PDB file of C-alpha atoms in Angstrom:
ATOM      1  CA  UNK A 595      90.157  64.547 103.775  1.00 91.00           C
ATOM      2  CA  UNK A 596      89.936  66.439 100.366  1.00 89.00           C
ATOM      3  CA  UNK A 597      93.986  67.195 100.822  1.00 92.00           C
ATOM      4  CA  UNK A 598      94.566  63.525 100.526  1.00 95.00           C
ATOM      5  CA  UNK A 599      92.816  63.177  97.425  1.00 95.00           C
ATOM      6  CA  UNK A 600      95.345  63.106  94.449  1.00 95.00           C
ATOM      7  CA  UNK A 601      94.741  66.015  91.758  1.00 96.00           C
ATOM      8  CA  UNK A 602      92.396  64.138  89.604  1.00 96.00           C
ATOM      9  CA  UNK A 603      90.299  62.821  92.329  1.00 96.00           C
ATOM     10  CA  UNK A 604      89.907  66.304  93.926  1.00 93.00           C
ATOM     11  CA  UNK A 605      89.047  67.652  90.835  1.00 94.00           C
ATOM     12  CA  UNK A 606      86.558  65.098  89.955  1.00 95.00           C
ATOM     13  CA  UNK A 607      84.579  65.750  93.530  1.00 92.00           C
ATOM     14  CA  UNK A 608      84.810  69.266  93.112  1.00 88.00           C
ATOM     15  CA  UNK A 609      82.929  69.292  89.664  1.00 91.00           C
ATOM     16  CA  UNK A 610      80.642  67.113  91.089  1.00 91.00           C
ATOM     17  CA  UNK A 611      79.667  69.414  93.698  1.00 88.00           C
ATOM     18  CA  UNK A 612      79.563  71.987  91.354  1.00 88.00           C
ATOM     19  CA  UNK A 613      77.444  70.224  89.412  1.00 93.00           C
ATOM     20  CA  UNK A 614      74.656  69.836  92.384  1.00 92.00           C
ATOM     21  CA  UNK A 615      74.855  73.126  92.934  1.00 88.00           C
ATOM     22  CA  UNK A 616      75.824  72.410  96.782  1.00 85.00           C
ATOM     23  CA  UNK A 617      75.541  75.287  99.041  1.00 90.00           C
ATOM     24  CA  UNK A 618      79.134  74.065 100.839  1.00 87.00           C
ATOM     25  CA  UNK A 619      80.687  74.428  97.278  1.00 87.00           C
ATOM     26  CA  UNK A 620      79.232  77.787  96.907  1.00 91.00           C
ATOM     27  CA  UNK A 621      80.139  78.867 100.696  1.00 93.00           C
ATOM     28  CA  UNK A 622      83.902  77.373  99.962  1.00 89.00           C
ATOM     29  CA  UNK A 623      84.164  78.960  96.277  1.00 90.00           C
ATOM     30  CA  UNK A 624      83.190  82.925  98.035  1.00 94.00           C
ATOM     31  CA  UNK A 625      85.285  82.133 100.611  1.00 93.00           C
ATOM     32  CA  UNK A 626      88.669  81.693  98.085  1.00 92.00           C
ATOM     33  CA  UNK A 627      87.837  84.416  96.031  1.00 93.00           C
ATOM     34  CA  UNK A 628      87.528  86.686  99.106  1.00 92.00           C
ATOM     35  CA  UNK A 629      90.555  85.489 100.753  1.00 92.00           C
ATOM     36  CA  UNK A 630      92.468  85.565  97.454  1.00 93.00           C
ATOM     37  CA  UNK A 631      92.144  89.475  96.844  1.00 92.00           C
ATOM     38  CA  UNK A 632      91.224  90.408 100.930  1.00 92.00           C
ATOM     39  CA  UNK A 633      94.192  92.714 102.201  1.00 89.00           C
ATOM     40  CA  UNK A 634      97.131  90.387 103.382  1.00 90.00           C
ATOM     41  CA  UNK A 635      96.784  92.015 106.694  1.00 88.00           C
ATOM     42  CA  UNK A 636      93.747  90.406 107.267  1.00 88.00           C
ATOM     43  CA  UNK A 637      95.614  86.676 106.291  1.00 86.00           C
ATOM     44  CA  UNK A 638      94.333  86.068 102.942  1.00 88.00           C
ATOM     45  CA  UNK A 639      96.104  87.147  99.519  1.00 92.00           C
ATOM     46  CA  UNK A 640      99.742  85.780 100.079  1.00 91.00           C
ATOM     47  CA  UNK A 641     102.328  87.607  98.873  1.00 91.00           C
ATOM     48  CA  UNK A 642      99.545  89.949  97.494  1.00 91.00           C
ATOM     49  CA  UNK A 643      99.061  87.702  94.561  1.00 93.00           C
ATOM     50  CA  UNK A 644      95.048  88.438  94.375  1.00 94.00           C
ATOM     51  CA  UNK A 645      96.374  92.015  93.824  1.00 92.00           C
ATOM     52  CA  UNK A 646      98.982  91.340  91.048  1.00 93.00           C
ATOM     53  CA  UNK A 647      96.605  89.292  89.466  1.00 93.00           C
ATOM     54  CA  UNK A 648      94.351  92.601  89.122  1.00 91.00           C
ATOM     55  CA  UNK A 649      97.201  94.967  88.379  1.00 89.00           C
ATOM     56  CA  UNK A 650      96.069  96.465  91.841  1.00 87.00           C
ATOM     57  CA  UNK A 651      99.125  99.321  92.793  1.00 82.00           C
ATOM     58  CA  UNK A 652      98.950  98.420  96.300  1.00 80.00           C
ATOM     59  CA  UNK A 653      99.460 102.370  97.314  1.00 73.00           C
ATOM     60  CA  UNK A 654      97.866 104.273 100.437  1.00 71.00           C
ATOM     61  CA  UNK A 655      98.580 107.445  98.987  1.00 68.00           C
ATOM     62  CA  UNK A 656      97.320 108.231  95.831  1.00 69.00           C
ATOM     63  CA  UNK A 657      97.785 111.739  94.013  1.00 70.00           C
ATOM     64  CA  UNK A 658      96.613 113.466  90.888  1.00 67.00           C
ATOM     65  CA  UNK A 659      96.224 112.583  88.142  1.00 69.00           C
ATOM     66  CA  UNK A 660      94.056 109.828  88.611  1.00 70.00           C
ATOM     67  CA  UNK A 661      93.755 108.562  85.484  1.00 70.00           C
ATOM     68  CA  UNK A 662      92.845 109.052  81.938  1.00 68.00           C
ATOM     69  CA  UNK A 663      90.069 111.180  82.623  1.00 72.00           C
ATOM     70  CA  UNK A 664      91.984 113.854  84.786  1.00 67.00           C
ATOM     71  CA  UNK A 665      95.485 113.543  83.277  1.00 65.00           C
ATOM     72  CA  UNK A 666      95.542 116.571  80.837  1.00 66.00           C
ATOM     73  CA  UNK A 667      93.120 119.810  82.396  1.00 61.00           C
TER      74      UNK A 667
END
């Protein structure tokens, strides 16, 4: 199991299938990156740390102005 590897070990396998350009590592590395910055309702993103990462305001209600571009009329 790749949780019983120690660090350098799982590192070292991981580069290697990186290396071959293995569709599991591929399938595995979309998989993180979605789960790391899907809404937490969904289970991924923990503590919305995908989102802080970003500097995503995690707001549902958003008002003017929007930004730079609408800020002064």
């Amino acid at each position: 199991r790749f949780a019983d590897l120690g660090e350098a070990e799982g590192v070292l396998l991981l580069r290697e299938l990186e290396a071959e350009e293995s569709e599991f590592f591929e399938a595995v590395r979309v998989a993180t990156i979605t789960g790391f910055l899907a809404n937490p309702e969904y289970g991924g993103n923990a503590g919305k740390a995908g989102w802080k990462v970003l500097g995503f305001e995690d707001r549902f209600v958003w008002t003017a102005p929007f930004g730079w571009y609408d800020a002064n009329p």
